[in-house]
Every structure is written in C-alpha cells, then in structure tokens.
Coordinates of C-alpha atoms and ligand atoms in Angstrom, one line a residue:
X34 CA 129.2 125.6 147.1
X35 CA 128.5 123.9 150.7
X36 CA 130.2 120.5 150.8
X37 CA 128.6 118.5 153.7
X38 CA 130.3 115.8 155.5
X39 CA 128.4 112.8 156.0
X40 CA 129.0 109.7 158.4
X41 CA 127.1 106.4 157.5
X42 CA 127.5 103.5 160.0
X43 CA 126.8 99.8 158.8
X44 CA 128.2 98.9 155.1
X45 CA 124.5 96.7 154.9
X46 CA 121.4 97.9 152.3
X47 CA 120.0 100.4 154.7
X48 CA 123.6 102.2 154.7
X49 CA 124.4 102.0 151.2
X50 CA 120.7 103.2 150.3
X51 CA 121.4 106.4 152.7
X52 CA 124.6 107.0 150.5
X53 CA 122.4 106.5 147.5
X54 CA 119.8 108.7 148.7
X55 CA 122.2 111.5 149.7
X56 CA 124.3 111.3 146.4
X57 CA 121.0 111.9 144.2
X58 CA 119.8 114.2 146.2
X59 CA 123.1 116.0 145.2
X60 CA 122.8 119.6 143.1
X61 CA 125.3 122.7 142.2
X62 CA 124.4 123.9 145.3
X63 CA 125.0 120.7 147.5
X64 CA 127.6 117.7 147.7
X65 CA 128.0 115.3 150.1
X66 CA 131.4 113.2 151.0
X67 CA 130.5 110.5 152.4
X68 CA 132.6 108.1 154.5
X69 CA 131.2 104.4 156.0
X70 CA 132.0 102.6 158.6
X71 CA 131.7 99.0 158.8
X72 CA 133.0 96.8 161.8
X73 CA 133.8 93.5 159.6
X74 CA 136.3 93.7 156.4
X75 CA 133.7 92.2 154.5
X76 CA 130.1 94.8 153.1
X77 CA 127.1 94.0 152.5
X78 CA 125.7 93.7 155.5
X79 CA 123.3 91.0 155.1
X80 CA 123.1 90.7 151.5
X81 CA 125.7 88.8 152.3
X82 CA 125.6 87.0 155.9
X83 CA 121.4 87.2 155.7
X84 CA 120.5 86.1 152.4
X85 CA 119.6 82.4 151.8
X86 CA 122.6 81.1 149.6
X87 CA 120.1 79.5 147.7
X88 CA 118.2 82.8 147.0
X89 CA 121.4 84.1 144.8
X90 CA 119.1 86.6 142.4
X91 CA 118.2 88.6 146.0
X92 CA 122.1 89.2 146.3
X93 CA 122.5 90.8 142.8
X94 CA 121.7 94.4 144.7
X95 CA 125.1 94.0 145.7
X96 CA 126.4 95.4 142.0
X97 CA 123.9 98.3 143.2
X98 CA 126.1 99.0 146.1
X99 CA 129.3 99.0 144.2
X100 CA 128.4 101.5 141.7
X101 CA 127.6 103.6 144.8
X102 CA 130.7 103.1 146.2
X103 CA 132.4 104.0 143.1
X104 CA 131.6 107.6 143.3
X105 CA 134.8 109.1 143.6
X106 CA 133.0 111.4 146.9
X107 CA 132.8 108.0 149.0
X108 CA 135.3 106.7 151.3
X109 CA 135.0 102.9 152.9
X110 CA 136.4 102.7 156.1
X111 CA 136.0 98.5 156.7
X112 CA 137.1 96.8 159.9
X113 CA 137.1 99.9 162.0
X114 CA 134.0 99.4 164.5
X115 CA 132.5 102.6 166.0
X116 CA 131.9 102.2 169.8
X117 CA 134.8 100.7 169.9
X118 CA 137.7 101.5 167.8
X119 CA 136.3 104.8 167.3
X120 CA 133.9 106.3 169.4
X121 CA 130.4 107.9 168.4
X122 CA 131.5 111.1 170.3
X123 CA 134.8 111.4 168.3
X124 CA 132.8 110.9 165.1
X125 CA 129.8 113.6 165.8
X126 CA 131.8 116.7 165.7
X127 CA 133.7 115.7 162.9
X128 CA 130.7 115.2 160.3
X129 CA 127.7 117.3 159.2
X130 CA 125.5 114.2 160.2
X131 CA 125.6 110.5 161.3
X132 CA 123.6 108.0 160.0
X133 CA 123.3 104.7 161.9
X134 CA 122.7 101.8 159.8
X135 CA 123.8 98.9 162.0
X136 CA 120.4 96.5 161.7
X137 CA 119.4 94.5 164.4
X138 CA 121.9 91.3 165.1
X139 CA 120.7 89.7 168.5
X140 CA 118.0 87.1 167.7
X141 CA 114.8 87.8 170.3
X142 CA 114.8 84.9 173.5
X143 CA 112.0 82.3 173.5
X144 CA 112.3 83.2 177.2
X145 CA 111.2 79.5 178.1
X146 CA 112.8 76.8 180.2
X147 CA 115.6 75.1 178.6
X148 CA 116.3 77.5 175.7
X149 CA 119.5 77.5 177.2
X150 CA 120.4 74.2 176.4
X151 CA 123.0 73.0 173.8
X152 CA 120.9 72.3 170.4
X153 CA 118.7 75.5 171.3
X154 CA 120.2 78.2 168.7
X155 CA 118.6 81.5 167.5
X156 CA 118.4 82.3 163.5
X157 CA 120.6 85.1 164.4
X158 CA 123.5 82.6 164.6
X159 CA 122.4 80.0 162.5
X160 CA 122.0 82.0 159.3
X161 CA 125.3 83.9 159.5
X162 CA 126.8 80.5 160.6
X163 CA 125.8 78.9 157.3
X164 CA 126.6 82.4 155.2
X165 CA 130.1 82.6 156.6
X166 CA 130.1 85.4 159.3
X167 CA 133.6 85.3 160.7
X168 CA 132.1 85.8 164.2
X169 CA 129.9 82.8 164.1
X170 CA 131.8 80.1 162.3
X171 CA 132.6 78.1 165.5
X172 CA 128.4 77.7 166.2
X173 CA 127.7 74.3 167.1
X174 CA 124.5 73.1 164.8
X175 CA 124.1 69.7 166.1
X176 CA 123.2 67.8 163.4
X177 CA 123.4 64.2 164.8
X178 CA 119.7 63.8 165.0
X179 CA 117.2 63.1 162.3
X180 CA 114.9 66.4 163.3
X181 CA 114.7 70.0 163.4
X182 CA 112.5 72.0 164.9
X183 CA 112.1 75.7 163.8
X184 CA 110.3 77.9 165.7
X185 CA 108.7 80.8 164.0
X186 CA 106.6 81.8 161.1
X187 CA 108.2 84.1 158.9
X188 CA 110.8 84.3 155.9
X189 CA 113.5 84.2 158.5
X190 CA 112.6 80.5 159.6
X191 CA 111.8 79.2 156.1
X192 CA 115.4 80.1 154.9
X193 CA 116.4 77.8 158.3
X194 CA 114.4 75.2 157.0
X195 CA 115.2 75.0 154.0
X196 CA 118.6 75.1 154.5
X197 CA 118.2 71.9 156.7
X198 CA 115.9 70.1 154.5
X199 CA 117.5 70.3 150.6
X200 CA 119.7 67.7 149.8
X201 CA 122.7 69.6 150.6
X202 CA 123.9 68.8 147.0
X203 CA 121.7 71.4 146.0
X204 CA 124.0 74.0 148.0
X205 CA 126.8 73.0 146.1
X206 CA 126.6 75.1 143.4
X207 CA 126.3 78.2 146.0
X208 CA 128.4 80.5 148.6
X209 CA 127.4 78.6 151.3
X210 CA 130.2 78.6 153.7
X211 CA 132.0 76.0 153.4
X212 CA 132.6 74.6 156.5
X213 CA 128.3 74.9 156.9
X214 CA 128.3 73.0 153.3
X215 CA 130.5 69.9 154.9
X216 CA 128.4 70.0 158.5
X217 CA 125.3 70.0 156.0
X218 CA 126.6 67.0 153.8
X219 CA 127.2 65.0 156.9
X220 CA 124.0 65.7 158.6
X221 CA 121.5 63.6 159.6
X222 CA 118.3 65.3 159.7
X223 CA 115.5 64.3 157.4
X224 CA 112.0 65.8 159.2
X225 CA 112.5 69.8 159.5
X226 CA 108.8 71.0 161.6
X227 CA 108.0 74.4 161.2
X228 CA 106.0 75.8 164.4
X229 CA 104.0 78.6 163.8
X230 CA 102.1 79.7 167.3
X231 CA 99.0 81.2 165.2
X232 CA 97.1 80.0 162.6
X233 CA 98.6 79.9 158.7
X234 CA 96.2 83.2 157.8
X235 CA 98.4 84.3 160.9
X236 CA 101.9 83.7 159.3
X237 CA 104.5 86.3 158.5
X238 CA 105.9 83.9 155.2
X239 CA 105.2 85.9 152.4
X240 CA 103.5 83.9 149.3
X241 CA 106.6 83.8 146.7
X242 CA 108.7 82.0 149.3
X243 CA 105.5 79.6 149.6
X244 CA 104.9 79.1 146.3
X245 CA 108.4 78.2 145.9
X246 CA 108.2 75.3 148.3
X247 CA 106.4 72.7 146.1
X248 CA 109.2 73.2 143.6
X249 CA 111.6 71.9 145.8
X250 CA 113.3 68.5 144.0
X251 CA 114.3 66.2 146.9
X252 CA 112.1 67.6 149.7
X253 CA 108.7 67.0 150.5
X254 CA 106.6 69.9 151.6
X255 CA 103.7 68.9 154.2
X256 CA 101.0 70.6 156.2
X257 CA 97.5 69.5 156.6
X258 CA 95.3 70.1 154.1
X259 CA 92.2 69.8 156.7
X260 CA 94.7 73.4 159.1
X261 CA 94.5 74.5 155.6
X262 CA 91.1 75.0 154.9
X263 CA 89.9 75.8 158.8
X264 CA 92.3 78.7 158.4
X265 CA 90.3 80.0 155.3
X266 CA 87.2 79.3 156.7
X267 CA 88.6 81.8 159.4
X268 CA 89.5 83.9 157.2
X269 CA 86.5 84.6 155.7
X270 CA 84.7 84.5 159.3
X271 CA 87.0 87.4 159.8
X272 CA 85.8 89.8 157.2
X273 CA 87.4 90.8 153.7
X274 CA 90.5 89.0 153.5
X275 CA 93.3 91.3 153.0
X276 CA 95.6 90.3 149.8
X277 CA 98.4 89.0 151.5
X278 CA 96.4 86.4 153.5
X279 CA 94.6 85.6 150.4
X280 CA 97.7 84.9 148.3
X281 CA 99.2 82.9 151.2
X282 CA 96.5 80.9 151.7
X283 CA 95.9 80.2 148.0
X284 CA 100.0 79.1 148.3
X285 CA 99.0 76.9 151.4
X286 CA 96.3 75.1 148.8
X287 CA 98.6 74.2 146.4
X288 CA 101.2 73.2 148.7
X289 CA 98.3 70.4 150.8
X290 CA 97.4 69.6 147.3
X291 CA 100.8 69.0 145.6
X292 CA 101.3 65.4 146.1
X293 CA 104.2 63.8 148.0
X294 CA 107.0 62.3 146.1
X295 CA 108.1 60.1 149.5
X296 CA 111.3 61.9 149.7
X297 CA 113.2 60.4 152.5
X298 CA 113.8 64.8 153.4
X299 CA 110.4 66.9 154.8
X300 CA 109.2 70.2 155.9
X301 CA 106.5 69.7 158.2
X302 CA 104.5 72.9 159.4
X303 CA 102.7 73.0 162.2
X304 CA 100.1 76.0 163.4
X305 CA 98.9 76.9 166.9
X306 CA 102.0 75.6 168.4
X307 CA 103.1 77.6 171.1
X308 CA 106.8 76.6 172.4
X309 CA 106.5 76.2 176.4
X310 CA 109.7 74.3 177.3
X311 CA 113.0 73.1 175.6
X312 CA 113.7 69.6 177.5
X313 CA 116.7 67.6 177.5
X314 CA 119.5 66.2 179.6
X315 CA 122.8 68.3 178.6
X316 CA 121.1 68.8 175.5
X317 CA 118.3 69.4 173.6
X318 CA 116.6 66.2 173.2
X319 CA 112.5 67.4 173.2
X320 CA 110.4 70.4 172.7
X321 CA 106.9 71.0 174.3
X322 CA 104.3 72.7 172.5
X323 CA 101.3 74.4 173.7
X324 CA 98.2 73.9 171.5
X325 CA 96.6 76.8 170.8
X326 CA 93.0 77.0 168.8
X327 CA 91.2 80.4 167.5
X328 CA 88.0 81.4 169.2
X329 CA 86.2 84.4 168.3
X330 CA 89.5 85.4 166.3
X331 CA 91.7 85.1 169.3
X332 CA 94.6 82.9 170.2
X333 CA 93.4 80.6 173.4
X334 CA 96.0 78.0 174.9
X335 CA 93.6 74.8 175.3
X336 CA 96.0 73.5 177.6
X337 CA 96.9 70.5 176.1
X338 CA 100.6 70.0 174.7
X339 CA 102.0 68.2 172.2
X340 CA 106.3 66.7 172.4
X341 CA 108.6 66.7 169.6
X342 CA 111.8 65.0 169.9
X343 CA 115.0 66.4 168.2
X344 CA 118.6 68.1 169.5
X345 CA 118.1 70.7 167.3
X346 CA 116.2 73.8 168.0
X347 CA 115.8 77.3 166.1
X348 CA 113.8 79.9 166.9
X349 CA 113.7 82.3 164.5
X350 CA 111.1 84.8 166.0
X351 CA 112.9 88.8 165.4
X352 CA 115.6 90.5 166.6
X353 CA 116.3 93.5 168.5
X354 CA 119.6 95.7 167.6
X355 CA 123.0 95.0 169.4
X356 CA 124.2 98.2 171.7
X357 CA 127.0 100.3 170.8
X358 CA 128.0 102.7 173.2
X359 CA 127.5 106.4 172.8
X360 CA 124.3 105.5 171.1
X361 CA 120.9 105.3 173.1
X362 CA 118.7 102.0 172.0
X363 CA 115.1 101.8 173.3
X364 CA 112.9 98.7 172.1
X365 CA 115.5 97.1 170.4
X366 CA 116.4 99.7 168.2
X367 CA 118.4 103.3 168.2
X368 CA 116.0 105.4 169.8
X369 CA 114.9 107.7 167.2
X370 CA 111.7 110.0 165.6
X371 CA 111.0 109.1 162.5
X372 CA 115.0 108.9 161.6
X373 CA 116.2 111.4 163.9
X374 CA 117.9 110.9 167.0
X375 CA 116.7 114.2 169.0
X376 CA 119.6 116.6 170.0
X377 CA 122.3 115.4 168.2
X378 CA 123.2 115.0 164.7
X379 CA 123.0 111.1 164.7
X380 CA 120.1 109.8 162.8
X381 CA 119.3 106.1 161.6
X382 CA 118.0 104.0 158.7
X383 CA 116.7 100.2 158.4
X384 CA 116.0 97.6 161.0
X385 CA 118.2 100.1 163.3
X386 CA 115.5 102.4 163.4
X387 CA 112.0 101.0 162.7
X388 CA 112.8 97.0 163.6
X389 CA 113.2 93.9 161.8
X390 CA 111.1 94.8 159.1
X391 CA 110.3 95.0 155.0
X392 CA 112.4 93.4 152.5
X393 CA 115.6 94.4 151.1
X394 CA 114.5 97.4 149.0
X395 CA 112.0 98.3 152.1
X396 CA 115.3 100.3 153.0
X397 CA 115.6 102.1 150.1
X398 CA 112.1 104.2 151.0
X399 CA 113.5 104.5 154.4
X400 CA 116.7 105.4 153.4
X401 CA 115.4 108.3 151.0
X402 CA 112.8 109.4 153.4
X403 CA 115.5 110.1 156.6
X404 CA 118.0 112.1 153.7
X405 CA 115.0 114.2 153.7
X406 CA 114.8 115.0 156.7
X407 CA 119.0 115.0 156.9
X408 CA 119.1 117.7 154.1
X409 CA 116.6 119.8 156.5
X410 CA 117.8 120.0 159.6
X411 CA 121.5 120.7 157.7
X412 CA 122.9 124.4 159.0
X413 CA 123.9 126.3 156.3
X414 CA 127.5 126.3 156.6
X415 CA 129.0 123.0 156.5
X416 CA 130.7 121.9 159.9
X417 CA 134.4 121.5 158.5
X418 CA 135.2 119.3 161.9
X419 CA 138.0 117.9 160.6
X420 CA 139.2 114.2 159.2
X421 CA 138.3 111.3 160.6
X422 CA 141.7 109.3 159.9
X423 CA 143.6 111.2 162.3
X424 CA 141.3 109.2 165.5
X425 CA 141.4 105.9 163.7
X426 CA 144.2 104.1 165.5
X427 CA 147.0 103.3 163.6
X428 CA 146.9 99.3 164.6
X429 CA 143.6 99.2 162.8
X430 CA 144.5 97.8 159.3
X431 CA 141.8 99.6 157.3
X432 CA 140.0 98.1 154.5
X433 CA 139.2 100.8 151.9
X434 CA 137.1 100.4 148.8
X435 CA 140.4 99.1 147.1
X436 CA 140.9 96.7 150.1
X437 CA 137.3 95.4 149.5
X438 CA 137.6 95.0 145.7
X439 CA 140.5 92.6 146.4
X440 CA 138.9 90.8 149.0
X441 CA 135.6 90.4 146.8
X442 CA 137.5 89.7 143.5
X443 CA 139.6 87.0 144.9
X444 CA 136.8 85.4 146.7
X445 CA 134.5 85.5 143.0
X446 CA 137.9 84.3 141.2
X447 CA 138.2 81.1 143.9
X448 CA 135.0 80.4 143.3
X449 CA 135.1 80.7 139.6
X450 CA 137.2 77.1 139.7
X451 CA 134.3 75.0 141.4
X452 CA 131.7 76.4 139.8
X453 CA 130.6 78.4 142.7
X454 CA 129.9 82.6 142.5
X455 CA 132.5 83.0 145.3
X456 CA 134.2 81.2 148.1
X457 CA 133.8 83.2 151.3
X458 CA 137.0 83.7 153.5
X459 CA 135.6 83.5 157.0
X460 CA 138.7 84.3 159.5
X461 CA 139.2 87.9 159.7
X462 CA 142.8 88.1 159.3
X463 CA 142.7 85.8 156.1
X464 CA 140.3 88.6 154.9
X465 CA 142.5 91.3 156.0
X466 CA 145.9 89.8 153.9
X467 CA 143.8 89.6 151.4
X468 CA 143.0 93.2 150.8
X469 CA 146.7 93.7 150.8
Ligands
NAP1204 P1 108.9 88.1 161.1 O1 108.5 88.1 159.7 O2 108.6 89.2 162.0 O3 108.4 86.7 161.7 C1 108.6 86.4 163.1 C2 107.8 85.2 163.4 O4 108.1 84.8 164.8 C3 106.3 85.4 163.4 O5 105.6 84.3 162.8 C4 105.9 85.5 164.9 O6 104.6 85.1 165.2 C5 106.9 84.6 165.5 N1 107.1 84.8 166.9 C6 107.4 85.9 167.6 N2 107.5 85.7 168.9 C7 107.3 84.4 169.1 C8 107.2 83.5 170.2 N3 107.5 84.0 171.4 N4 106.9 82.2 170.0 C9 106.6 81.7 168.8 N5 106.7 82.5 167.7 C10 107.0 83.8 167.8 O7 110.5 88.0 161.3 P2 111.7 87.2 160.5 O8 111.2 86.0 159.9 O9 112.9 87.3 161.4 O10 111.9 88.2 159.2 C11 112.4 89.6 159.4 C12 112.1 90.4 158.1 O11 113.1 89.9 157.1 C13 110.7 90.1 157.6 O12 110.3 91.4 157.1 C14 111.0 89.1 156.5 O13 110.0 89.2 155.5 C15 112.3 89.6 156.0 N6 113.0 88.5 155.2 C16 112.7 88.4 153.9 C17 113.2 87.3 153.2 C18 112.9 87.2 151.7 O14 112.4 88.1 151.2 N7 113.1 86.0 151.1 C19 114.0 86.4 153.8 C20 114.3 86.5 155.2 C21 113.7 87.6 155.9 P3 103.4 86.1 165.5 O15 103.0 86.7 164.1 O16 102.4 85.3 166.2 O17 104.0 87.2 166.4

C-alpha cells in the first residue's frame, strides 16, 4: 500500500487544513505521514498571535487542529525553522511533497515621509505584540498620548482599534498578553480615528465586525451620518449594489444612528483620507491626510489636507510574506500556480500562496483544493528519502506534539486561577522548559 511522505511548513490554519485535507483524502490504497514544521514552540499560527483576544469563539478552531494532530500518522516538529535550522533543500528529497504554509508576516509600507518615525507601527507588530508573540513583546506602543490613528479599512485595523479603544477592563477576562494588558491599563488614549482612503461602500470591514461595534459598553462608535448616506447614494449611482456593500452600509446606518452614550473612549472613522506624511520631531506627533472625494466612481485627491495630531500611528493596510531561503517569493508570496511551485515538489497553501486574504476557514477550500492537485502530481512509488531527524541539529530542543500539550495545558491551567482561558508564556525558552 504506497505510504507517502508529506512535509507541511507553518503549524497556522492553512497548514493544519493541508494535514486535514491530506488525512481525509486517505484510502486502503493511500496514507500519508505527515510531519510539520513550525519555527516558534508555540502552533496555531495566528489563531493564536492574529486573532483579536476579544474575538475568543474565532479561536475555538484550535480544538480542530488538535484532533488533527492526534492522528497517530502526524509528527510536530516545533521550534525548528526551515531556512534556517534546516534547509528547504535538505527537506525536498527527503519527502513525497512540501507544503508551504508560512502566511504572510511583514506588514505592507505606507511608503510616506516619516513612517519611519517612533509612534509609526504596522498591524503586523502591533497585533502579535498584544497576542503575545515572543518576537514582538519588546514593541514600543506609545501610549502617552490621548489618540490613535489607524490607517486602513479592513478587519485587520478594527481589531487595532478596538483593542485601543475598550476599557481595557474588558480584556481582562481574555489571553491578552499580559504585559500588552498592563501597557493597555495604563494608557492614555481616549479618541482611536479610523482612516479609510476610499469611501465606506469602499471598505474591506466585513458587516458582523460592524454590527458588533454599537454593542460596545464603554466605547462610543462615530462616523458621520451625512459620509453615511453620500456613500449609499453612490452606491446606488453605481449600479446594483453587490450584497456585501449593502449589508455594510445597512451596518454603517445603524452605527450613525445609534446614539452616543458620551463615553469619555471613541472610534472615530474617517473616509477619503489618504495618509501623505507622518510628522513629528523624534516622534510621531501629527499625521497629514489627503482628502480625497469620488467623481464619476473614481478616487480624485482634491488637494486639500486635513492634520491629526497623535504619537501613535498604525497602519494596517496588508502584508506581503517574509522570505525563507531556498524558496522563490514573487508579489509577496511563494511564487506558485494555483498551489504548485513549478519544478519542484514544494507547493503552498493560505496567505503564502494567494495573499492576505479570506477568513480563517477560507484556508480550508484552499487547503483541500492544492491536496488535489498534491495527490496528482504524486509518482507512483513513494520517495522513501529518508528521516528528517537525522538533519535536525541536535542543539535544537524540539517541541513534539507532547512538548506542545504541555506547553498548552499549563498555559490553560495558569489561566484557569484568574479567570482567564490561558496565560500565554512569551519568552521562548520559558516556552521550551515548559514542554519538558
Ligand atoms: P484588507 O481586508 O485587505 O484591508 C486592507 C485595507 O488597507 C483596505 O481598506 C485598503 O484600502 C487599505 N489600504 C491598502 N493600501 C493602503 C494605503 N497605501 N493607504 C491607505 N490605505 C490602504 O486587509 P487586512 O485588514 O489586513 O485583513 C486581511 C484579511 O484578514 C482580510 O481578509 C480580513 O477580512 C481577514 N481578517 C478577518 C478578521 C475577522 O474575521 N474578524 C479579523 C482580521 C482579519 P483599499 O481598499 O482602498 O485598497
């Protein structure tokens, strides 16, 4: 019975979905080992350093990936980080196929003047700084000043706003790291502006995390109920509105018309803002926006600009994938067709191969739809290349599946004390002695 080898790189959704999608696609005639790779001692991906704390039903996938994991033909092989530890080219001959599944971490540049400035972050270090990524818990957030400014208008920015704007006591109860729950306590900021460089019919928020927005107990929710109803008007201009716009712009309604509770905390968005220059003196201390309006259904700068003043800037507008060598990126992502990586047996899943895209379960499609083309291309005899272990280098303290259940139980079990679903360790060797 042909036993195929399988590599899968990146312990996030899009990886454990590939091992999902290759385990159920398994028959009498067809079983897969599977052995993943994963850089951090911590899984997940960013189930666990992406997801809003606040968003906790969104993580429950994670009991998905375990039961994967269980199967007794899957191996974990956690802090050991291909390109470096291990390279690409030892792994290749050594499995039937590869499957990269290593996301995109590097937030995309502004590329304006001053968004080198202290106070100027990307999303791609804010969000794992507040969800406990070892590699980004010295970020400096300044949070001295009383405003934020986030630039962006998709899901990725809300979760930075809202993450500025709640009362912080309602993080308390979550696995916000915890040294991002104490900065957060202590901040000052009170007005979080949302720039958005189109119009709202534009915007990339989809309507549940709108809707969710007037809910919000100590934070009041503004935009202009006048932007509101020029966008629908536009909207219509347009031609049939297409149902996501129309259930976004039914959210925007209700959130003009829910009234203001005079919270001393806002969210303030603000459309056809275009960020043109970060200012500031050592710091971020004002952001210039261009003022765009829609004519004939195209963006037009009018050339006037608009200041906001605040230390604290985030732009949260994509990201593009971080390199790892052996591995050829184009666009921000692993170069690839459909999946495959032509002339080799690498292919790749999730924001890795089609971009920061889709939701969560977007990679489980993916995932399914490259194990298709996997199981295809597959020769008939099984490679038999050998095991893996014997490259790994023997300083690397590996964390196994075992290793992770430790780490993950004793995190849920500190947690368990204050009321909290876990506590997350956030220095790697803390992580490591505790998978001992
Ligand atoms: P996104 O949805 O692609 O939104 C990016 C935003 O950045 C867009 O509004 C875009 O505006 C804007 N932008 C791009 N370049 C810009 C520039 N130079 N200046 C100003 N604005 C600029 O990306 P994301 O928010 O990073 O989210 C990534 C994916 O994760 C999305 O599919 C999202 O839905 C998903 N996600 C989901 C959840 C959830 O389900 N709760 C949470 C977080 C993330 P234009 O449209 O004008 O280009």
């Amino acid at each position: 019975m042909p036993h195929y080898k399988i590599a899968i790189v990146g312990a996030g959704p899009a990886g454990y979905f590939t091992a999902q999608a290759l385990q159920s696609a398994q028959s009498e005639d067809l079983i897969f080992s599977i052995d993943m790779f994963e850089r951090l001692p911590t899984m997940w991906g960013l189930v666990r350093s992406g997801v809003a704390p606040d968003h906790p039903k969104i993580k429950s996938v994670s009991k998905v990936f375990e039961k994967i994991a269980s199967d007794p033909n899957f191996r974990l092989f956690g802090n050991v980080e291909v390109g470096k530890d291990i390279d690409i080219e030892e792994i290749c001959p050594r499995y039937d196929a590869v499957v990269m599944c290593t996301g995109s971490s590097i937030g995309r540049k502004l590329g304006i003047p001053g968004e080198e400035l202290p106070g100027s972050l990307s999303a791609a270090e804010f969000v794992p700084w507040y969800n406990g990524h070892p590699d980004y818990v010295n970020v400096k957030v300044p949070l001295d000043g009383d405003t934020a400014v986030i630039i962006g208008a998709g899901n990725v920015a809300m979760d930075c706003a809202r993450i500025l704007a709640l009362n912080p006591t309602e993080l308390d109860s979550t696995d916000t790291a915890l040294h991002a729950l104490a900065a957060l306590h202590a901040s000052n900021i009170r007005k979080v502006y949302i720039a958005g460089r189109r119009g709202p019919e534009h915007a990339a928020f989809t309507s549940p995390e709108l809707r969710e927005l007037p809910k919000l107990e100590h934070t009041d929710v503004v935009i202009d109920a006048t932007e509101v109803h020029d966008a629908h008007e536009r909207a219509l201009a347009a031609g049939e509105i297409e149902k996501h716009t129309a259930a976004n712009l039914e959210a925007w309604r209700l959130i003009a018309e829910h009234p203001r509770a005079g919270h001393e905390r806002s969210m303030e968005f603000h459309f056809l803002s275009a960020p043109k220059e970060i200012r500031g003196n050592g710091r971020v201390e004002e952001v210039i926006f261009g003022i765009n309006e829609i004519r004939a259904g195209k963006v037009v700068d009018t050339g006037e600009t608009r200041s906001i003043k605040t230390n604290l800037v985030i732009s949260a507008i994509g990201y593009h994938s971080d390199y790892i060598k052996g591995v050829s990126f184009r666009d921000g992502k692993v170069e690839n067709d459909n999946g495959r990586v032509l002339g080799t047996n690498i292919y790749t899943v999730g924001w890795a191969k089609r971009g920061p895209s889709g939701v969560i379960g977007t990679n489980k499609s993916d995932a399914a739809d490259v194990v298709k083309l996997l199981i295809e291309d597959l020769d008939p005899e099984p490679k038999n290349g050998g095991d893996i272990t014997v490259v790994i280098p023997l300083s690397i303290p590996i964390i196994d599946q075992t290793g992770w259940t430790k780490i993950n139980e004793a995190e849920i079990a500190a947690g368990v004390v204050v009321g909290k679903p876990r506590i997350k360790e956030v220095v790697i060797p803390e992580l490591i002695s505790l998978a001992e």
